XYZ file of C-alpha atoms in Angstrom:
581
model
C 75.707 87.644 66.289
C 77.519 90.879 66.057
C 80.605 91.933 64.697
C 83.271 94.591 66.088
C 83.526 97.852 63.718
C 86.325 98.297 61.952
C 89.317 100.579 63.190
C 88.204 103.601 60.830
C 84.884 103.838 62.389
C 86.145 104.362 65.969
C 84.809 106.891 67.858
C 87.180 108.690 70.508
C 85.902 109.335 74.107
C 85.035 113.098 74.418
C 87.372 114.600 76.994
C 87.100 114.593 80.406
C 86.269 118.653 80.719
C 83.782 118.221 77.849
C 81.708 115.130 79.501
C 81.707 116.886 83.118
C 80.612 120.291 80.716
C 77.874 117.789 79.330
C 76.747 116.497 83.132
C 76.326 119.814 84.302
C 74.385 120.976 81.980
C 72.191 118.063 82.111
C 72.104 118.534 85.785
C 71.233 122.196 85.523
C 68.199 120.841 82.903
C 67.104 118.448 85.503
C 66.810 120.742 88.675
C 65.309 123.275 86.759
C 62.550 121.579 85.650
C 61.964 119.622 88.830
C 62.089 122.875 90.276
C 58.910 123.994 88.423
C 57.468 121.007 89.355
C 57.649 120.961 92.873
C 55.783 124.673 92.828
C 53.203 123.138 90.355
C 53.256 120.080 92.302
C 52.233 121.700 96.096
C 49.650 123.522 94.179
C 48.178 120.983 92.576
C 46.581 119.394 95.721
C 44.468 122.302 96.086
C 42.355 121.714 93.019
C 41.941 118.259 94.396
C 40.668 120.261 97.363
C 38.330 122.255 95.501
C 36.300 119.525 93.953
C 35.878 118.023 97.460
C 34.268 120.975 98.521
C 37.304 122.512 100.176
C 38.064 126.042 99.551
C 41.502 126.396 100.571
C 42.568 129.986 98.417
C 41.242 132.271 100.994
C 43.930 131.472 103.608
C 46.464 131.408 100.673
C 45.808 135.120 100.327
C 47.606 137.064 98.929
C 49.851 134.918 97.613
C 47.379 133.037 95.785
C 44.346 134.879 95.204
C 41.895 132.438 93.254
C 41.076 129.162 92.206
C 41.964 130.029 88.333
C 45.352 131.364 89.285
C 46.275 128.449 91.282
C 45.110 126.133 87.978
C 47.059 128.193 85.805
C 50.568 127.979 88.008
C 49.681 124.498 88.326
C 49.214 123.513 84.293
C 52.067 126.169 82.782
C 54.756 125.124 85.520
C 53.736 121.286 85.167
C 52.834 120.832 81.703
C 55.363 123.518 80.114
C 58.365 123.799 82.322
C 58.664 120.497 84.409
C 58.411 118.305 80.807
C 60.310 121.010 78.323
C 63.194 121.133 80.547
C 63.662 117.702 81.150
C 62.578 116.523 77.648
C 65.269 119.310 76.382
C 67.621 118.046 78.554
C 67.680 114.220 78.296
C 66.986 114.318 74.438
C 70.289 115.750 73.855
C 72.670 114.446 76.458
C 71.814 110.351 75.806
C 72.165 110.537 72.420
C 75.472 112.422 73.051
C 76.637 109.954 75.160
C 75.380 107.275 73.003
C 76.781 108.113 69.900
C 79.923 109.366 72.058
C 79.781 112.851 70.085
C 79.647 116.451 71.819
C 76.963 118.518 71.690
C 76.712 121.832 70.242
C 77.482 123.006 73.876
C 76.199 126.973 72.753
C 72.976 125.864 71.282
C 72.157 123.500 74.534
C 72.995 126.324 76.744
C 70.802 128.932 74.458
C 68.066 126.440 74.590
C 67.987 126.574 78.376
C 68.602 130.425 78.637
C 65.984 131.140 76.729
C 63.929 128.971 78.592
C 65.094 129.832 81.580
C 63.857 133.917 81.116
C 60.684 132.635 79.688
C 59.541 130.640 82.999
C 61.009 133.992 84.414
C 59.045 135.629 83.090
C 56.295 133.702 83.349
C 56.358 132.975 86.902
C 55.909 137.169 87.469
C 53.190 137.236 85.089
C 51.440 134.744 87.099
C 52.102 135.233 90.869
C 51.357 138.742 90.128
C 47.457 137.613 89.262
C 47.373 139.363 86.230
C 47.307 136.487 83.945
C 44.861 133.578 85.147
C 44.348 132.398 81.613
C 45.071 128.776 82.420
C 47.224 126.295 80.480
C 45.672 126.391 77.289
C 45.702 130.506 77.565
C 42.489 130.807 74.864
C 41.779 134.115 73.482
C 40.183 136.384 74.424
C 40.889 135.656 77.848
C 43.873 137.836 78.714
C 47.108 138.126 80.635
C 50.109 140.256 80.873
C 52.838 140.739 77.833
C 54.981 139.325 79.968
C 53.122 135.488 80.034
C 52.612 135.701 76.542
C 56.473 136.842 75.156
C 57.597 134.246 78.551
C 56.092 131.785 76.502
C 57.035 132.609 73.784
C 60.782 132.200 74.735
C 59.660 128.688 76.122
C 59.057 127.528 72.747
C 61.157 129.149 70.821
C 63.633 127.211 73.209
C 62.298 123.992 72.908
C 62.890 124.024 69.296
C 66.334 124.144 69.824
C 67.872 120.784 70.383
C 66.376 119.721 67.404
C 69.616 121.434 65.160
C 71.639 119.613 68.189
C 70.234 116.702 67.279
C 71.078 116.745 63.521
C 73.906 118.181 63.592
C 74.879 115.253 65.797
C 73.400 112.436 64.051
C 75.119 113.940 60.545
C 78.535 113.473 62.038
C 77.507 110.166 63.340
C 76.631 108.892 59.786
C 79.920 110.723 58.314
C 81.764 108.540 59.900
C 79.561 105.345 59.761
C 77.928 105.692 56.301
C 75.457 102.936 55.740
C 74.608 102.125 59.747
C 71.273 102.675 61.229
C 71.142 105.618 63.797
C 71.416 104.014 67.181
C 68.356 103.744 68.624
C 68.309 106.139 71.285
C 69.607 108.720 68.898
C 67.126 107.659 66.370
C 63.730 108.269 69.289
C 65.377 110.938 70.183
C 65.493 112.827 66.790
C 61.845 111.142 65.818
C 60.433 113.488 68.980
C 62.631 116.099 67.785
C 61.136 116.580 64.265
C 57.882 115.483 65.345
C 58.234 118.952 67.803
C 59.955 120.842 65.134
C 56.553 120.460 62.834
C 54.149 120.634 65.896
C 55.558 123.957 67.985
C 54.961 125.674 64.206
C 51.280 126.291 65.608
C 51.751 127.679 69.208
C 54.927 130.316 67.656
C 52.691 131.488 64.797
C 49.380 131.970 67.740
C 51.824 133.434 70.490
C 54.135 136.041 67.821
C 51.602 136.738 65.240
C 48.292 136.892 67.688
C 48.928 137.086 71.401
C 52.043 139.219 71.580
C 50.950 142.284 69.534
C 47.627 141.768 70.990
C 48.931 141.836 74.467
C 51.748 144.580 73.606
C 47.979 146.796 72.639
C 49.216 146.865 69.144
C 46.265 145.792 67.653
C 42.703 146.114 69.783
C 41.251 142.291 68.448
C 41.595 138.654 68.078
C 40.014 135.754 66.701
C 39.345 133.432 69.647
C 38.619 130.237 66.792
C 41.881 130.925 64.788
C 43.638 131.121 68.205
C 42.118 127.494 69.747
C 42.962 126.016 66.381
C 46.394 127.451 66.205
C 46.778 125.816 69.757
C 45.675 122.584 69.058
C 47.838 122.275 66.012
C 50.411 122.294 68.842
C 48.193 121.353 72.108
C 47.574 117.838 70.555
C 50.888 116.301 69.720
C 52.469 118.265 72.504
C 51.268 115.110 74.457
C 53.468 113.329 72.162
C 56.353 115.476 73.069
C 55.937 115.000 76.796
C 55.428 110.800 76.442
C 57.815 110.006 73.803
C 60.732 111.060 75.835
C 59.290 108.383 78.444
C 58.870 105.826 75.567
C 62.652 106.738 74.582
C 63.619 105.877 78.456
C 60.666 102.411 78.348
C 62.664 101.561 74.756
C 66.375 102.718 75.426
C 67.488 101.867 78.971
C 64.587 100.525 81.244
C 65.474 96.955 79.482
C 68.679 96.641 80.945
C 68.196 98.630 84.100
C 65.441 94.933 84.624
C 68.507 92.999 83.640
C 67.092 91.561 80.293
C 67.064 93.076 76.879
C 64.768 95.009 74.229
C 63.116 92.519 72.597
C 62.815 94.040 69.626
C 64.622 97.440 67.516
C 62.424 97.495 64.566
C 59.639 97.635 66.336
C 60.579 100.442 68.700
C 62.027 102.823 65.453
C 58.122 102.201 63.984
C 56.399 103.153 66.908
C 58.119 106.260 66.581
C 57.762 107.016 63.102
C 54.165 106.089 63.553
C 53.943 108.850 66.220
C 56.085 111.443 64.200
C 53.433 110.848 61.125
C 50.038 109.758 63.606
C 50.333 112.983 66.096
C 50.098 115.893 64.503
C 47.406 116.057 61.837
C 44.391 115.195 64.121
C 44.754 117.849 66.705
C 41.611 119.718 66.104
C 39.610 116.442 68.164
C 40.140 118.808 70.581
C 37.786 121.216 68.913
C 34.521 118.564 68.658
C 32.532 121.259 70.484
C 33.573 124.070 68.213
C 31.746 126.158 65.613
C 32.941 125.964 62.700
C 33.965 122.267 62.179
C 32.014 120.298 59.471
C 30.617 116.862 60.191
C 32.821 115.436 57.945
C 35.980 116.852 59.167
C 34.648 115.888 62.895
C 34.146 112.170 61.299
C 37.569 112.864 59.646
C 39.340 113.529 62.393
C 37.860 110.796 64.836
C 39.237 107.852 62.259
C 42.839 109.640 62.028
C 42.515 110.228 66.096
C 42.141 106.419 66.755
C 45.127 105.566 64.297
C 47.529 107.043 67.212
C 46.448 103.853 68.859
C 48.809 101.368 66.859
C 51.943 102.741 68.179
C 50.517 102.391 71.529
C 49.590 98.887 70.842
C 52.916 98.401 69.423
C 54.570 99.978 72.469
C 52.260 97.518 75.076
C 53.601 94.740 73.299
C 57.001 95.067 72.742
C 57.857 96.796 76.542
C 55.630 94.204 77.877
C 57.519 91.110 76.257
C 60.581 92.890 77.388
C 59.794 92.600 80.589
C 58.510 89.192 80.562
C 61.325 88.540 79.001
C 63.440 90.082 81.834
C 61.142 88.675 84.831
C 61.922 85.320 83.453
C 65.564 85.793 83.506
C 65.061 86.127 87.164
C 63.297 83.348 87.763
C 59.667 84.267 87.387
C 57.035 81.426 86.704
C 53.632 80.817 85.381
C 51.410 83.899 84.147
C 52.769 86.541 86.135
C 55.424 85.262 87.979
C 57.595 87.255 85.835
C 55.799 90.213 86.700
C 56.570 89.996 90.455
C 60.051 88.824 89.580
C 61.063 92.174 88.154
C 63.116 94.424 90.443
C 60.316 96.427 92.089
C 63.312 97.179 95.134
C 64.501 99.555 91.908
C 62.515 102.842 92.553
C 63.862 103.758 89.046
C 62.400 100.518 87.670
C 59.580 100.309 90.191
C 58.560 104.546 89.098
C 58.597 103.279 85.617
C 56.628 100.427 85.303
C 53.844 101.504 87.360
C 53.576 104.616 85.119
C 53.454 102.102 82.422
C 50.584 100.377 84.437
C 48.550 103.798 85.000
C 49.159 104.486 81.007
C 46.991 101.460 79.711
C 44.337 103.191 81.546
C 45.245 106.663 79.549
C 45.279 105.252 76.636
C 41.702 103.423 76.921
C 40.230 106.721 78.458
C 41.716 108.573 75.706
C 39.806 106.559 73.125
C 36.720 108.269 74.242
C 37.969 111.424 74.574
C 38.954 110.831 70.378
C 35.361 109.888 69.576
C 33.081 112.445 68.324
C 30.153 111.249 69.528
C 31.576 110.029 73.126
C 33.593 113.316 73.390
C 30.379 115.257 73.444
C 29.461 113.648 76.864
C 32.896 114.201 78.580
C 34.063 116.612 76.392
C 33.811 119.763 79.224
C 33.854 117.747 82.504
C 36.317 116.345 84.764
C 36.772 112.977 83.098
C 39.258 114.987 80.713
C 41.498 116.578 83.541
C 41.029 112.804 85.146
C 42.404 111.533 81.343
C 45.531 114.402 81.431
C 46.824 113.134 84.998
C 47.058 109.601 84.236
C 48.928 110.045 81.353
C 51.128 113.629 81.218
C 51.027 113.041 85.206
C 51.805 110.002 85.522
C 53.090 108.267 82.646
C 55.384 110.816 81.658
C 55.947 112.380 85.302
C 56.051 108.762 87.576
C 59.107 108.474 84.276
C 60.833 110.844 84.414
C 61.245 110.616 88.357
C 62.252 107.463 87.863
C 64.780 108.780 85.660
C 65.720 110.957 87.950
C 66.077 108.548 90.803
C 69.739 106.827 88.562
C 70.501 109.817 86.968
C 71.078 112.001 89.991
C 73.963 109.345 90.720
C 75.099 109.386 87.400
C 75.568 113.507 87.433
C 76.321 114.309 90.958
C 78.935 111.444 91.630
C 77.195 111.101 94.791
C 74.948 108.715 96.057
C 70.942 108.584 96.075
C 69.667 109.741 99.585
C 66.839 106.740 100.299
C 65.861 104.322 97.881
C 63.067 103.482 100.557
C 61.901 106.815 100.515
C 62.446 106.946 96.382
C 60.103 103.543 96.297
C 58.000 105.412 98.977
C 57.518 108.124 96.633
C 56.972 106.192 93.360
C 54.053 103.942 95.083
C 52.489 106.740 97.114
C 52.153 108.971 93.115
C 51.201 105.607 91.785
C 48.578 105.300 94.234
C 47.505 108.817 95.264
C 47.373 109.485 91.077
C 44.680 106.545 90.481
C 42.563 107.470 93.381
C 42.358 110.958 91.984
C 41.822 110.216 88.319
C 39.460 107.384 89.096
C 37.468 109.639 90.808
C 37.905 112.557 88.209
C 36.635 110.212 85.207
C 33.701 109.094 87.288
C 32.690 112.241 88.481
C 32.946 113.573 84.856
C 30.315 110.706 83.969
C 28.368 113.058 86.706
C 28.743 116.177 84.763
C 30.904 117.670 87.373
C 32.773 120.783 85.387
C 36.172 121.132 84.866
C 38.401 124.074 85.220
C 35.559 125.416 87.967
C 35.794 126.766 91.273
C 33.311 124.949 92.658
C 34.157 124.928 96.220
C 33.628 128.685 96.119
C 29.457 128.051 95.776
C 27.478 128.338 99.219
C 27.491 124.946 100.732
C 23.498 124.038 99.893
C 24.293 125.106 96.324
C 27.173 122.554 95.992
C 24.866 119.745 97.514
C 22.224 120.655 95.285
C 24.323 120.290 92.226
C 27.123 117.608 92.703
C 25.531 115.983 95.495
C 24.901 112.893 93.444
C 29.012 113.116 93.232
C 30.122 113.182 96.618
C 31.905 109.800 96.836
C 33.787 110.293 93.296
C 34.776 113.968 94.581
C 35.835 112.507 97.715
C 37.926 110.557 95.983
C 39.311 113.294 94.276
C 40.530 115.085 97.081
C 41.508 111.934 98.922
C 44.168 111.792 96.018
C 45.212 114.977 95.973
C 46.388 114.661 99.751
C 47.834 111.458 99.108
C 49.677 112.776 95.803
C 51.097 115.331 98.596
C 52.403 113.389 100.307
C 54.336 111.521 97.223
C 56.148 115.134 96.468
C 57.403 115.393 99.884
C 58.751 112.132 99.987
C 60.377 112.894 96.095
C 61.679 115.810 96.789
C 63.441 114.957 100.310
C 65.437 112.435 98.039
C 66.191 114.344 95.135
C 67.334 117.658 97.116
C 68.707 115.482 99.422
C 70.943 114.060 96.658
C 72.684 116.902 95.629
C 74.321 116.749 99.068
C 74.992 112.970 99.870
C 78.591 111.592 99.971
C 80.333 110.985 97.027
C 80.303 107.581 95.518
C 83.565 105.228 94.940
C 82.455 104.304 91.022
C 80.399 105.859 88.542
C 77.067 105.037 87.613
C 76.506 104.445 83.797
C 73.785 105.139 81.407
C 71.462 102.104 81.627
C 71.206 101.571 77.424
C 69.587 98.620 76.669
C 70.675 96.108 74.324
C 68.205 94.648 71.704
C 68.431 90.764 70.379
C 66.246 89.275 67.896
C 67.331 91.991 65.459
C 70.098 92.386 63.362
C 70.601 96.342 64.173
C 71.520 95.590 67.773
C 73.805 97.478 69.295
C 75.965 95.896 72.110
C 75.973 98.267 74.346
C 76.947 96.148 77.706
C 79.760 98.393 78.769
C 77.756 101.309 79.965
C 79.234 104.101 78.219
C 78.770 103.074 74.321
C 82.063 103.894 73.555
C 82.989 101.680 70.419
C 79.434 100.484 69.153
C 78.981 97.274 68.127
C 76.966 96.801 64.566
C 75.682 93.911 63.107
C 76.368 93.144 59.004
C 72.403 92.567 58.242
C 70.629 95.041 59.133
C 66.651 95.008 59.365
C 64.851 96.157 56.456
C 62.179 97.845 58.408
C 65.104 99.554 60.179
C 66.722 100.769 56.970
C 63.363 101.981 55.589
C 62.640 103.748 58.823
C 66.114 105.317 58.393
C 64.711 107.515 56.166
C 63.546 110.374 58.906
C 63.569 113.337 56.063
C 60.818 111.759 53.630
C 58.931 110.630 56.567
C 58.912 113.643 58.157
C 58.315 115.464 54.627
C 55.110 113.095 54.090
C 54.090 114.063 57.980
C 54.421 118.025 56.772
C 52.201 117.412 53.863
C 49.599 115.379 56.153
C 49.466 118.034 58.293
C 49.191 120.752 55.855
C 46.182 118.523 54.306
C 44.195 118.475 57.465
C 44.121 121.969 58.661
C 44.209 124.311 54.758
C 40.365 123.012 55.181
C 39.813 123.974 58.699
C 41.417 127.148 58.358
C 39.929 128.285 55.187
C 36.544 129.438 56.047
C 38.221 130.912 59.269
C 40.089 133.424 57.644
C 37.110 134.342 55.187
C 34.861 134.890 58.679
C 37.378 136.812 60.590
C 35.809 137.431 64.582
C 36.931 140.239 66.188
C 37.333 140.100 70.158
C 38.308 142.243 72.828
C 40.262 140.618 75.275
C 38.782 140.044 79.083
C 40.530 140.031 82.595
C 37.692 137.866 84.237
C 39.637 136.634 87.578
């Protein structure tokens, strides 16, 4: 089925100095960010709390001093740092090792620098309670210069692996001119470009509005072009924290089951789909806005459903794979193959029950996209209940699954406990449905979000969310159990930076596709020497094609928001900012 490349297109190993250069850095990526997330992580729990009725910030004092500044550490450090870092990380190193290229080592290290005095930066703005302006940090609420220029050195560092990434793929092609990028490479620039368009929103909001206004060089904002600036980035910044799971699900999760990607073609159009779906329909977000026509909301509904055929595509294709793989181990009848995967894995095990929790993101994000549905839920705990089953769970429950063979693979050394790994992965599994199950249902209550409602007087909570009791219950049973989970993760991953040393290395788990001709034979672990086939796919060579599609996407996106923004900037609001908490 395949052929061996000829002698010309041979790639040579990178050095020894420059691969152990390459694993440090990826290591130093990797604690980082699970670093932020185990602060975001232990503070998480006490929203949980909260919405049970528990009040737990006045014993926290003064290290935490309110609800809101608790939510805030808990969304920048979880959504922002935990995901950037690792998605900054692992989207440059596998396709390195992939295409068996180095890096641009300065750019990777500039990327996490800058990063790195951002969360700095960030993490002072926040502990010191002067900016509890929560995740989404909407004007004209108002924090410290230093959150706002932080972040702004958190995105300006995101964007850089994306240059890596080209730079890397150009060589690639230099060499091999005709082949299709391999596929990891190929995700891994998609979510690249797809970031490069998206971040334009949040750098234009956080250097053009928030830093002057924070710096006190100018006295105003407008809070609507601010939320919409956001949401040009807030929406497919989903995208940027799942499609690095969807690269792992696609790239390596296949073979780490023992089976193979069932299909290439399909994976490289999911992604394209997401590159061109994702980023004009962001202002769904904004259903409850002034400002927004009826036709635009009607508008954007239809384009916000359309992210569902990648989605679709994705079910299908990971799902035959592995059926595909359960069968290969003997697993009969309907689900046989299902129990026959290797759930004694916790890298396989963390994965596919994120994939499990992420049909149920998906269906509950439906609502969220529909205008009329999205007025119900739109400003109630059903959304927060929609954002943990898929950022915190399909995308988290990943990438500690990741983490669970690539701490091996960097360290040399072995993993602590898989028990207590498989431990963890069930015990997030489980404590994360509990919680969002009873987040969406008490949404359906009209429970608030982002409110400290364990702060009312006792008979005043009764009175109003009394009707909600078992759902909140629910809510903060999760939350315990979900504490639980992080103990048990972070005992092994610390715990693996310390273990003894293993006798052989533990390869990159890249998957190997049949059924197309673009597979790449990538059995030996390291892909050193890639295997091509001589027919390649047509969808595959069309897909190829990342500059048009991401010049169409630019267009798109420039097509949906000129009409938003135009009657903004003819209506200019002026705002002072407020401290409120």
């Amino acid at each position: 089925m395949s052929i061996a490349l000829a002698p010309t297109g041979a790639l040579s190993r990178p050095a020894g100095d420059a691969l152990a250069a390459q694993r440090r850095t990826m290591l130093a990526f990797l604690v980082w960010g699970f670093s932020a997330l185990m602060i975001g992580a232990a503070i998480g729990p006490l929203q949980a709390l909260n919405y049970g009725g528990i009040n737990a910030y006045p014993a926290l004092a003064p290290v935490l001093q309110t609800y809101y500044q608790g939510l805030t550490i808990h969304g920048v450090l979880n959504a922002y740092i935990f995901t950037f870092f690792v998605t900054c990380g692992l989207l440059v190193y596998l396709p390195a090792r992939e295409l068996g290229l180095a890096p641009n080592m300065l750019l990777w290290r500039s990327c996490f620098g800058l990063m790195a005095a951002g969360t700095l930066m960030l993490l002072y703005a926040m502990f010191d309670n002067s900016s509890s302006v929560l995740w989404t940090f909407y004007p004209p609420l108002k924090g410290s210069p230093f959150f706002y220029f932080g972040m702004t050195l958190v995105v300006l560092g995101s964007l850089l692996p994306l240059p890596i990434l080209l730079d890397m793929r150009a060589r690639w092609k230099g060499r091999r001119p005709g082949e299709v990028t391999p596929l990891v490479t190929y995700m891994s620039t998609t979510t690249m470009l797809m970031w490069g368009l998206a971040g334009g929103g949040a750098a234009i909001e956080l250097i053009v509005q928030l830093d002057p206004w924070s710096a006190g060089l100018v006295d105003t904002i407008d809070p609507i072009v601010g939320r919409t600036l956001f949401w040009w980035t807030g929406h497919p910044i989903v995208y940027f924290w799942l499609m690095p799971a969807y690269v792992s699900w696609y790239g390596l999760l296949s073979k780490q089951c023992g089976g193979k990607l069932v299909s290439d073609p399909m994976a490289r159009l999911t992604f394209a789909l997401l590159l061109v779906f994702s980023l004009p329909v962001g202002s769904h977000h904004q259903f409850t806005d002034p400002g927004f026509s009826p036709v635009w909301r009607g508008i954007l509904t239809a384009l916000t459903l359309s992210v569902a055929l990648p989605s679709l595509i994705t079910a299908f294709t990971i799902g035959l794979s592995l059926e595909y793989s359960g069968r290969l181990a003997g697993g009969r009848g309907v689900l046989g193959w299902f129990t026959a995967l290797p759930w004694r894995n916790p890298s396989v095990a963390a994965q596919v029950l994120a994939m499990v929790t992420f049909i149920f993101g998906g269906a509950t994000g439906i609502v969220n996209g529909s205008w009329e549905l999205n007025n119900i839920v739109h400003n109630t705990t059903w959304i927060p209940g929609h954002f943990h089953i898929t950022v915190g769970t399909a995308s988290a429950l990943t990438f500690m699954g990741v983490a669970f063979w690539m701490m091996p693979h960097l360290t040399g050394r072995r993993l602590l406990s898989r028990r207590l790994a498989l431990a963890a992965a069930w015990l997030w599994f489980g404590g994360m449905s509990v919680f969002a199950l009873g987040m969406h249902w008490a949404g359906l209550h009209g429970v608030p979000r982002r409110a400290w409602v364990s702060y009312l007087p006792q008979t005043v909570y009764d009175r109003l969310y009394g009707d909600a009791h078992f759902p909140l219950t629910m809510v903060a049973v999760g939350g315990v159990v979900l504490w639980l989970a992080t103990f048990c993760f972070y005992v092994v991953f610390l715990g693996s930076l310390f273990t003894r040393r293993l006798s052989t290395p533990v390869p990159i788990p890249f998957a190997q596709a049949f059924g197309g001709a673009e597979s790449y034979a990538l059995d030996g672990g390291e892909p050193i020497g890639i295997v091509a086939h001589r027919h390649l796919s047509p969808l595959a060579k069309a897909l190829e094609h990342l500059g048009l599609i991401t010049a169409f996407t630019a267009v798109a996106t420039a097509a949906a928001y000129v009409p938003i923004f135009w009657p903004f900037v003819h209506n200019i609001t002026r705002a002072q900012g407020w401290s409120v908490w």
